[in-house]
Amino acid sequence: MSFEATHELLERSLQAKAKVKLSRSLGIALTPKAAKYMERRPYPPGQHGRGRKKESDYKNQLVEKQRLRAQYNISERQLRNTYAEAVRKPGKTGEVLVGLLESRLDAFVLRAGFARTIYQARQFVNHGHFTVNGRKVDIASYRLKAGDFVQVRKKSRETTPFQLAAAGAWAGETTPAYIEAHLEGLIARFLSVPERKQIPVICDEQLIVEYYSK
């Protein structure tokens, strides 16, 4: 094996371990590998991981913010900017915030079953594998509108990852109600901005609102 190939394998291994550690710290499985690991060790990492600690209100708010960021794989600036947008819209700010995040193209790619993890979904989008209403879009944060069609580009459809997607390898047990997916054709439609109860994200968004409103 070449040095480059060995280095790439090492990088992937380190990244996988980092995601497992982050998953254990936040109490949510961010990847399938993390889910399997957490079944065996359902407690935070570190020598004090099994102990119970009384957390402050601020710490609880901070953790919920980190949980939401991690599930969408976004930066602090991206989350803060989306929160600022949510504040200006009608409705409960926390619910609006999650709805806006769920309208991102990378989140849609994951939910539709085109990718295995949010990390892979972002990579696929950034590499230009998708069109929105027939136009190539390679921006992960692209905001979908009701009725938008997302499709794997023709030249990408024969690659292994998308052949697996077409076979349903990464689809959840049920497709969210706000998505109409046709995996065999590698096309899906964003029906509407979802309600909070429809979104499979683990967080208490009200604590995030409290964190940012200080």
Coordinates of N, CA and C in Angstrom, one line a residue:
M1 N 0.8 -1.2 0.0 CA 0.0 0.0 0.0 C 0.9 1.2 0.0
S2 N 0.5 2.2 -0.8 CA 1.3 3.4 -0.9 C 1.2 4.3 0.3
F3 N 2.2 5.2 0.5 CA 2.1 6.1 1.6 C 0.9 6.9 1.7
E4 N 0.5 7.4 0.5 CA -0.7 8.2 0.4 C -2.0 7.5 0.8
A5 N -2.1 6.2 0.4 CA -3.2 5.4 0.8 C -3.3 5.1 2.3
T6 N -2.1 4.8 2.8 CA -2.0 4.6 4.2 C -2.3 5.8 5.0
H7 N -1.9 6.9 4.6 CA -2.2 8.2 5.3 C -3.7 8.5 5.3
E8 N -4.3 8.2 4.1 CA -5.8 8.5 4.0 C -6.5 7.6 4.9
L9 N -6.1 6.3 5.0 CA -6.8 5.4 5.9 C -6.6 5.8 7.4
L10 N -5.5 6.3 7.7 CA -5.2 6.8 9.1 C -6.1 8.0 9.4
E11 N -6.2 8.9 8.4 CA -7.0 10.1 8.6 C -8.5 9.7 8.8
R12 N -9.0 8.8 8.0 CA -10.3 8.3 8.2 C -10.6 7.7 9.5
S13 N -9.6 6.9 10.0 CA -9.7 6.2 11.3 C -9.8 7.3 12.4
L14 N -8.9 8.3 12.3 CA -8.9 9.3 13.4 C -10.2 10.1 13.4
Q15 N -10.7 10.4 12.2 CA -12.0 11.1 12.1 C -13.1 10.3 12.7
A16 N -13.1 9.0 12.4 CA -14.2 8.2 12.9 C -14.2 8.1 14.4
K17 N -12.9 8.0 15.0 CA -12.8 8.0 16.4 C -13.3 9.3 17.0
A18 N -12.9 10.4 16.4 CA -13.3 11.7 16.9 C -14.9 11.9 16.9
K19 N -15.5 11.3 15.9 CA -17.0 11.4 15.8 C -17.6 10.5 16.9
V20 N -17.0 9.4 17.1 CA -17.5 8.5 18.2 C -17.4 9.2 19.6
K21 N -16.3 9.8 19.8 CA -16.0 10.5 21.1 C -17.0 11.7 21.2
L22 N -17.2 12.5 20.1 CA -18.2 13.6 20.2 C -19.6 13.0 20.4
S23 N -19.9 11.9 19.8 CA -21.3 11.3 20.0 C -21.5 10.9 21.5
R24 N -20.5 10.3 22.1 CA -20.6 9.9 23.5 C -20.7 11.1 24.4
S25 N -20.0 12.2 24.1 CA -20.0 13.4 24.9 C -21.4 14.1 24.9
L26 N -22.0 14.0 23.7 CA -23.3 14.7 23.5 C -24.5 13.8 23.8
G27 N -24.2 12.5 23.9 CA -25.3 11.5 24.2 C -26.2 11.2 23.0
I28 N -25.7 11.5 21.7 CA -26.4 11.2 20.5 C -25.5 10.5 19.5
A29 N -25.9 9.5 18.8 CA -25.1 8.9 17.8 C -25.1 9.7 16.5
L30 N -24.0 10.2 16.1 CA -23.8 11.0 14.9 C -23.5 10.1 13.7
T31 N -23.1 8.9 13.8 CA -22.8 8.0 12.7 C -23.2 6.6 13.1
P32 N -23.4 5.7 12.2 CA -23.8 4.3 12.5 C -22.7 3.6 13.4
K33 N -21.5 3.9 13.1 CA -20.4 3.4 14.0 C -20.5 3.8 15.4
A34 N -20.8 5.1 15.6 CA -21.0 5.7 16.9 C -22.2 5.0 17.6
A35 N -23.3 4.7 16.8 CA -24.4 4.1 17.4 C -24.1 2.7 18.0
K36 N -23.3 1.9 17.2 CA -22.9 0.6 17.7 C -22.0 0.7 18.9
Y37 N -21.1 1.7 18.9 CA -20.2 1.8 20.0 C -20.9 2.2 21.3
M38 N -21.9 3.1 21.1 CA -22.7 3.6 22.3 C -23.6 2.6 22.9
E39 N -23.9 1.6 22.1 CA -24.7 0.4 22.6 C -23.9 -0.3 23.6
R40 N -22.6 -0.4 23.4 CA -21.7 -1.1 24.3 C -21.3 -0.3 25.5
R41 N -21.1 1.0 25.2 CA -20.7 2.0 26.3 C -21.6 3.2 26.3
P42 N -22.7 3.1 26.9 CA -23.7 4.1 26.9 C -23.4 5.2 28.0
Y43 N -22.2 5.7 28.0 CA -21.9 6.8 29.0 C -20.8 7.7 28.3
P44 N -20.6 8.9 28.8 CA -19.6 9.8 28.2 C -18.2 9.3 28.3
P45 N -17.3 9.8 27.5 CA -15.9 9.4 27.5 C -15.2 9.9 28.7
G46 N -14.0 9.4 29.1 CA -13.2 9.9 30.2 C -13.4 9.1 31.4
Q47 N -12.5 9.3 32.4 CA -12.5 8.4 33.6 C -13.7 8.7 34.5
H48 N -14.3 9.9 34.3 CA -15.5 10.3 35.1 C -16.8 10.1 34.3
G49 N -16.8 9.5 33.2 CA -17.9 9.4 32.3 C -19.1 8.7 32.9
R50 N -18.9 7.8 33.8 CA -20.0 7.0 34.4 C -20.6 7.7 35.6
G51 N -20.0 8.8 36.1 CA -20.5 9.5 37.3 C -21.6 10.4 36.9
R52 N -22.4 10.7 37.9 CA -23.5 11.7 37.7 C -23.1 13.0 38.3
K53 N -23.3 14.0 37.5 CA -23.0 15.4 37.9 C -24.2 16.3 37.8
K54 N -24.3 17.2 38.7 CA -25.4 18.2 38.6 C -24.9 19.3 37.7
E55 N -25.6 19.6 36.6 CA -25.2 20.6 35.6 C -25.9 21.9 35.9
S56 N -25.3 23.0 35.6 CA -25.9 24.3 35.7 C -26.8 24.5 34.5
D57 N -27.7 25.5 34.6 CA -28.6 25.8 33.5 C -27.8 26.2 32.3
Y58 N -26.7 27.0 32.5 CA -25.9 27.4 31.3 C -25.3 26.2 30.6
K59 N -24.8 25.2 31.4 CA -24.2 24.1 30.8 C -25.2 23.3 30.0
N60 N -26.4 23.1 30.6 CA -27.4 22.4 29.8 C -27.8 23.1 28.5
Q61 N -27.9 24.4 28.6 CA -28.1 25.2 27.3 C -27.0 25.0 26.3
L62 N -25.8 25.1 26.8 CA -24.6 24.9 25.9 C -24.6 23.6 25.3
V63 N -24.9 22.5 26.0 CA -24.9 21.2 25.5 C -25.9 21.0 24.4
E64 N -27.1 21.6 24.7 CA -28.2 21.5 23.7 C -27.8 22.2 22.4
K65 N -27.1 23.3 22.5 CA -26.7 24.0 21.3 C -25.6 23.2 20.6
Q66 N -24.7 22.5 21.3 CA -23.7 21.7 20.6 C -24.3 20.5 20.0
R67 N -25.4 19.9 20.6 CA -26.1 18.8 20.0 C -26.7 19.1 18.7
L68 N -27.3 20.3 18.7 CA -28.0 20.7 17.4 C -26.9 21.0 16.3
R69 N -25.9 21.7 16.7 CA -24.8 21.9 15.7 C -24.2 20.7 15.2
A70 N -24.0 19.7 16.1 CA -23.4 18.4 15.6 C -24.3 17.7 14.7
Q71 N -25.6 17.7 14.9 CA -26.5 16.9 14.1 C -26.6 17.4 12.7
Y72 N -26.3 18.7 12.6 CA -26.4 19.3 11.2 C -25.0 19.6 10.7
N73 N -23.9 19.3 11.5 CA -22.5 19.5 11.1 C -22.3 21.0 10.6
I74 N -22.7 21.9 11.5 CA -22.6 23.3 11.1 C -21.7 24.1 12.1
S75 N -21.2 25.2 11.7 CA -20.3 26.0 12.6 C -21.2 26.8 13.5
E76 N -20.5 27.4 14.5 CA -21.2 28.3 15.5 C -21.8 29.5 14.7
R77 N -21.0 30.1 13.8 CA -21.5 31.2 13.0 C -22.8 30.9 12.2
Q78 N -22.8 29.7 11.6 CA -23.9 29.3 10.8 C -25.2 29.1 11.7
L79 N -25.0 28.5 12.9 CA -26.1 28.4 13.8 C -26.6 29.7 14.3
R80 N -25.7 30.6 14.7 CA -26.1 31.9 15.2 C -26.8 32.7 14.1
N81 N -26.3 32.7 12.9 CA -27.0 33.4 11.8 C -28.4 32.8 11.5
T82 N -28.5 31.5 11.6 CA -29.8 30.9 11.4 C -30.8 31.3 12.5
Y83 N -30.2 31.3 13.7 CA -31.1 31.7 14.9 C -31.6 33.2 14.7
A84 N -30.7 34.0 14.3 CA -31.1 35.4 14.0 C -32.2 35.5 13.0
E85 N -32.1 34.7 12.0 CA -33.2 34.6 11.0 C -34.5 34.1 11.6
A86 N -34.4 33.1 12.4 CA -35.5 32.5 13.0 C -36.3 33.5 13.9
V87 N -35.5 34.4 14.6 CA -36.1 35.4 15.5 C -37.0 36.3 14.7
R88 N -36.6 36.6 13.5 CA -37.4 37.6 12.7 C -38.6 37.0 12.0
K89 N -38.8 35.7 12.1 CA -39.9 35.0 11.5 C -41.0 34.7 12.5
P90 N -42.3 34.6 12.0 CA -43.4 34.3 13.0 C -43.3 32.9 13.5
G91 N -43.8 32.7 14.6 CA -43.8 31.3 15.2 C -42.9 31.2 16.4
K92 N -42.8 30.1 17.0 CA -41.9 29.8 18.1 C -40.5 29.7 17.5
T93 N -39.6 30.6 18.1 CA -38.3 30.7 17.5 C -37.5 29.4 17.4
G94 N -37.6 28.6 18.5 CA -36.8 27.3 18.5 C -37.3 26.4 17.4
E95 N -38.6 26.3 17.2 CA -39.2 25.4 16.2 C -38.9 26.0 14.8
V96 N -38.9 27.3 14.6 CA -38.6 27.9 13.3 C -37.1 27.6 13.0
L97 N -36.2 27.7 14.0 CA -34.8 27.5 13.9 C -34.5 26.1 13.3
V98 N -35.1 25.1 13.9 CA -34.9 23.7 13.5 C -35.5 23.5 12.1
G99 N -36.6 24.1 11.8 CA -37.2 24.0 10.5 C -36.3 24.6 9.4
L100 N -35.7 25.7 9.7 CA -34.8 26.3 8.8 C -33.6 25.4 8.5
L101 N -33.0 24.8 9.6 CA -31.9 23.9 9.4 C -32.3 22.7 8.6
E102 N -33.5 22.2 8.8 CA -33.9 21.0 8.1 C -34.2 21.3 6.6
S103 N -34.3 22.5 6.3 CA -34.5 22.9 4.9 C -33.2 23.0 4.1
R104 N -32.0 22.8 4.8 CA -30.7 22.8 4.1 C -30.6 21.6 3.1
L105 N -29.9 21.8 2.0 CA -29.8 20.8 1.0 C -29.1 19.6 1.6
D106 N -28.0 19.7 2.4 CA -27.3 18.6 2.9 C -28.2 17.8 3.9
A107 N -29.0 18.5 4.7 CA -30.0 17.7 5.6 C -31.0 17.0 4.8
F108 N -31.5 17.6 3.7 CA -32.4 16.9 2.8 C -31.8 15.6 2.2
V109 N -30.6 15.7 1.7 CA -29.9 14.6 1.1 C -29.8 13.4 2.1
L110 N -29.5 13.7 3.3 CA -29.5 12.7 4.4 C -30.9 12.1 4.6
R111 N -31.9 12.9 4.8 CA -33.2 12.4 5.2 C -33.8 11.6 4.0
A112 N -33.5 12.0 2.8 CA -34.1 11.4 1.6 C -33.5 10.0 1.4
G113 N -32.4 9.7 2.0 CA -31.7 8.4 1.9 C -30.6 8.4 0.8
F114 N -30.1 9.5 0.4 CA -29.1 9.6 -0.6 C -27.7 9.5 0.1
A115 N -27.6 9.6 1.4 CA -26.3 9.6 2.1 C -26.5 8.8 3.4
R116 N -25.4 8.3 3.9 CA -25.4 7.5 5.1 C -25.3 8.4 6.4
T117 N -24.6 9.5 6.3 CA -24.4 10.4 7.4 C -24.5 11.8 7.0
I118 N -24.6 12.8 7.9 CA -24.7 14.2 7.5 C -23.3 14.6 6.9
Y119 N -22.3 14.0 7.4 CA -20.9 14.3 6.9 C -20.8 13.9 5.4
Q120 N -21.3 12.7 5.1 CA -21.3 12.2 3.7 C -22.2 13.1 2.9
A121 N -23.3 13.5 3.4 CA -24.3 14.3 2.6 C -23.6 15.6 2.2
R122 N -23.0 16.2 3.2 CA -22.3 17.5 2.9 C -21.2 17.3 1.8
Q123 N -20.5 16.2 1.9 CA -19.4 16.0 0.9 C -20.0 15.8 -0.4
F124 N -21.1 15.0 -0.5 CA -21.7 14.8 -1.8 C -22.2 16.1 -2.4
V125 N -22.8 16.9 -1.6 CA -23.3 18.2 -2.2 C -22.1 19.1 -2.6
N126 N -21.1 19.2 -1.8 CA -20.0 20.0 -2.1 C -19.2 19.6 -3.4
H127 N -19.3 18.3 -3.7 CA -18.7 17.7 -4.8 C -19.5 17.8 -6.1
G128 N -20.7 18.5 -5.9 CA -21.5 18.7 -7.1 C -22.3 17.6 -7.7
H129 N -22.8 16.7 -6.8 CA -23.5 15.5 -7.3 C -25.0 15.7 -7.4
F130 N -25.5 16.9 -7.1 CA -26.9 17.1 -7.1 C -27.4 18.3 -7.9
T131 N -28.6 18.2 -8.4 CA -29.3 19.3 -9.0 C -30.5 19.6 -8.2
V132 N -30.9 20.9 -8.2 CA -32.2 21.3 -7.6 C -33.0 21.9 -8.7
N133 N -34.1 21.3 -9.0 CA -34.9 21.7 -10.1 C -34.2 21.8 -11.4
G134 N -33.2 20.8 -11.6 CA -32.5 20.7 -12.8 C -31.2 21.5 -12.9
R135 N -30.9 22.3 -11.9 CA -29.7 23.2 -11.9 C -28.8 22.7 -10.8
K136 N -27.5 22.5 -11.2 CA -26.5 22.0 -10.3 C -26.3 23.0 -9.1
V137 N -26.3 22.4 -7.9 CA -26.1 23.2 -6.7 C -25.1 22.4 -5.9
D138 N -24.0 23.1 -5.5 CA -22.9 22.5 -4.7 C -22.7 23.3 -3.4
I139 N -23.8 23.9 -2.9 CA -23.7 24.6 -1.6 C -24.5 23.9 -0.6
A140 N -23.9 23.3 0.4 CA -24.6 22.5 1.4 C -25.7 23.2 2.2
S141 N -25.5 24.5 2.4 CA -26.4 25.3 3.1 C -27.6 25.9 2.3
Y142 N -27.6 25.5 1.0 CA -28.7 26.0 0.1 C -30.0 25.7 0.7
R143 N -30.9 26.6 0.8 CA -32.2 26.5 1.4 C -33.3 26.1 0.4
L144 N -33.8 24.9 0.6 CA -34.9 24.4 -0.2 C -36.2 25.1 0.0
K145 N -37.0 25.2 -1.0 CA -38.4 25.7 -0.9 C -39.4 24.6 -1.2
A146 N -40.6 24.8 -0.7 CA -41.6 23.8 -0.9 C -41.8 23.5 -2.4
G147 N -41.8 22.2 -2.8 CA -41.9 21.8 -4.2 C -40.6 21.6 -4.9
D148 N -39.5 21.9 -4.3 CA -38.2 21.8 -5.0 C -37.9 20.3 -5.2
F149 N -37.4 20.0 -6.4 CA -36.9 18.6 -6.7 C -35.4 18.5 -6.6
V150 N -34.9 17.5 -5.9 CA -33.5 17.3 -5.8 C -33.2 15.9 -6.5
Q151 N -32.2 15.9 -7.3 CA -31.9 14.7 -8.1 C -30.4 14.5 -8.2
V152 N -29.9 13.3 -8.1 CA -28.5 13.0 -8.4 C -28.2 13.2 -9.8
R153 N -27.1 13.9 -10.1 CA -26.7 14.2 -11.5 C -26.5 12.9 -12.3
K154 N -26.7 13.0 -13.5 CA -26.7 11.8 -14.4 C -25.3 11.1 -14.3
K155 N -24.2 11.9 -14.4 CA -22.9 11.3 -14.4 C -22.5 10.7 -13.1
S156 N -23.3 11.0 -12.0 CA -22.9 10.5 -10.7 C -23.7 9.2 -10.4
R157 N -24.8 8.9 -11.1 CA -25.7 7.9 -10.7 C -25.1 6.5 -10.8
E158 N -24.1 6.3 -11.6 CA -23.5 4.9 -11.7 C -22.4 4.7 -10.7
T159 N -22.0 5.7 -9.9 CA -21.0 5.4 -8.9 C -21.5 4.6 -7.7
T160 N -20.7 3.9 -7.0 CA -21.1 3.0 -6.0 C -21.9 3.6 -4.9
P161 N -21.6 4.8 -4.4 CA -22.4 5.3 -3.3 C -23.9 5.5 -3.7
F162 N -24.1 6.0 -4.9 CA -25.4 6.2 -5.4 C -26.2 5.0 -5.8
Q163 N -25.4 4.0 -6.3 CA -26.0 2.7 -6.5 C -26.6 2.1 -5.2
L164 N -25.8 2.3 -4.2 CA -26.2 1.8 -2.9 C -27.5 2.6 -2.4
A165 N -27.5 3.9 -2.6 CA -28.6 4.7 -2.3 C -29.8 4.3 -3.0
A166 N -29.7 4.0 -4.3 CA -30.8 3.6 -5.1 C -31.4 2.3 -4.6
A167 N -30.6 1.5 -4.1 CA -31.0 0.2 -3.5 C -31.6 0.3 -2.1
G168 N -31.6 1.5 -1.6 CA -32.2 1.7 -0.3 C -31.3 1.4 0.9
A169 N -30.0 1.4 0.6 CA -29.0 1.0 1.7 C -29.0 2.0 2.8
W170 N -29.3 3.3 2.5 CA -29.2 4.3 3.6 C -30.5 4.9 4.0
A171 N -31.6 4.4 3.4 CA -32.9 4.9 3.8 C -33.3 4.5 5.2
G172 N -34.0 5.4 5.9 CA -34.5 5.1 7.2 C -35.7 4.1 7.1
E173 N -36.2 3.7 8.3 CA -37.3 2.8 8.3 C -38.5 3.5 7.6
T174 N -38.6 4.8 7.8 CA -39.7 5.6 7.2 C -39.1 6.9 6.7
T175 N -39.6 7.4 5.6 CA -39.2 8.7 5.0 C -40.0 9.7 5.7
P176 N -39.4 10.8 6.1 CA -40.1 11.9 6.8 C -41.3 12.4 5.9
A177 N -42.4 12.8 6.5 CA -43.6 13.2 5.8 C -43.4 14.3 4.9
Y178 N -42.4 15.1 5.1 CA -42.1 16.3 4.3 C -41.3 16.0 3.1
I179 N -40.9 14.8 2.8 CA -40.1 14.4 1.7 C -40.8 13.3 0.9
E180 N -40.8 13.4 -0.4 CA -41.3 12.4 -1.3 C -40.1 11.9 -2.1
A181 N -39.6 10.7 -1.7 CA -38.4 10.1 -2.3 C -38.7 9.0 -3.2
H182 N -38.0 9.0 -4.3 CA -38.0 7.8 -5.3 C -36.6 7.4 -5.5
L183 N -36.2 6.5 -4.6 CA -34.7 6.1 -4.5 C -34.3 5.5 -5.8
E184 N -35.1 4.7 -6.4 CA -34.6 4.0 -7.6 C -34.3 5.0 -8.7
G185 N -35.0 6.1 -8.8 CA -34.7 7.1 -9.8 C -33.8 8.2 -9.2
L186 N -33.3 8.0 -7.9 CA -32.4 9.0 -7.3 C -32.9 10.4 -7.4
I187 N -34.2 10.6 -7.1 CA -34.9 11.9 -7.1 C -35.8 12.0 -5.9
A188 N -35.9 13.2 -5.4 CA -36.8 13.4 -4.2 C -37.3 14.8 -4.3
R189 N -38.5 15.0 -3.6 CA -39.1 16.3 -3.6 C -39.3 16.8 -2.2
F190 N -39.0 18.1 -2.0 CA -39.2 18.7 -0.7 C -40.6 19.3 -0.6
L191 N -41.5 18.6 0.1 CA -42.9 19.0 0.0 C -43.2 20.3 0.8
S192 N -42.5 20.5 1.9 CA -42.8 21.7 2.7 C -41.8 21.8 3.8
V193 N -41.7 23.0 4.4 CA -40.9 23.2 5.6 C -41.6 22.4 6.7
P194 N -40.9 21.5 7.3 CA -41.5 20.6 8.3 C -41.9 21.2 9.6
E195 N -42.8 20.6 10.3 CA -43.1 21.0 11.7 C -42.1 20.4 12.6
R196 N -41.9 20.9 13.7 CA -40.8 20.4 14.6 C -41.1 19.0 15.0
K197 N -42.3 18.6 15.2 CA -42.6 17.2 15.6 C -42.2 16.2 14.5
Q198 N -42.1 16.6 13.3 CA -41.8 15.8 12.2 C -40.3 15.5 12.0
I199 N -39.5 16.4 12.6 CA -38.0 16.4 12.3 C -37.3 15.5 13.3
P200 N -36.6 14.5 12.8 CA -35.9 13.5 13.6 C -34.5 14.0 14.2
V201 N -34.6 15.1 14.9 CA -33.5 15.7 15.6 C -33.6 15.7 17.1
I202 N -32.6 15.3 17.8 CA -32.7 15.2 19.2 C -32.1 16.5 19.9
C203 N -33.0 17.3 20.4 CA -32.5 18.5 21.1 C -33.7 19.2 21.8
D204 N -33.5 20.0 22.8 CA -34.5 20.8 23.4 C -34.2 22.2 22.9
E205 N -34.9 22.6 21.8 CA -34.6 23.9 21.1 C -34.9 25.1 22.0
Q206 N -35.8 24.9 23.0 CA -36.1 26.0 23.9 C -34.8 26.4 24.7
L207 N -34.0 25.4 25.1 CA -32.8 25.7 25.8 C -31.8 26.5 24.9
I208 N -31.8 26.2 23.6 CA -31.0 26.9 22.7 C -31.4 28.4 22.6
V209 N -32.7 28.6 22.5 CA -33.3 30.0 22.5 C -32.8 30.7 23.7
E210 N -32.9 30.1 24.9 CA -32.5 30.7 26.1 C -31.0 31.0 26.1
Y211 N -30.2 30.2 25.5 CA -28.8 30.4 25.4 C -28.5 31.7 24.6
Y212 N -29.1 31.8 23.4 CA -28.8 32.9 22.5 C -29.5 34.2 22.9
S213 N -30.6 34.1 23.7 CA -31.3 35.3 24.1 C -30.7 36.1 25.3
K214 N -29.7 35.5 25.8 CA -29.0 36.2 27.0 C -28.3 37.5 26.5

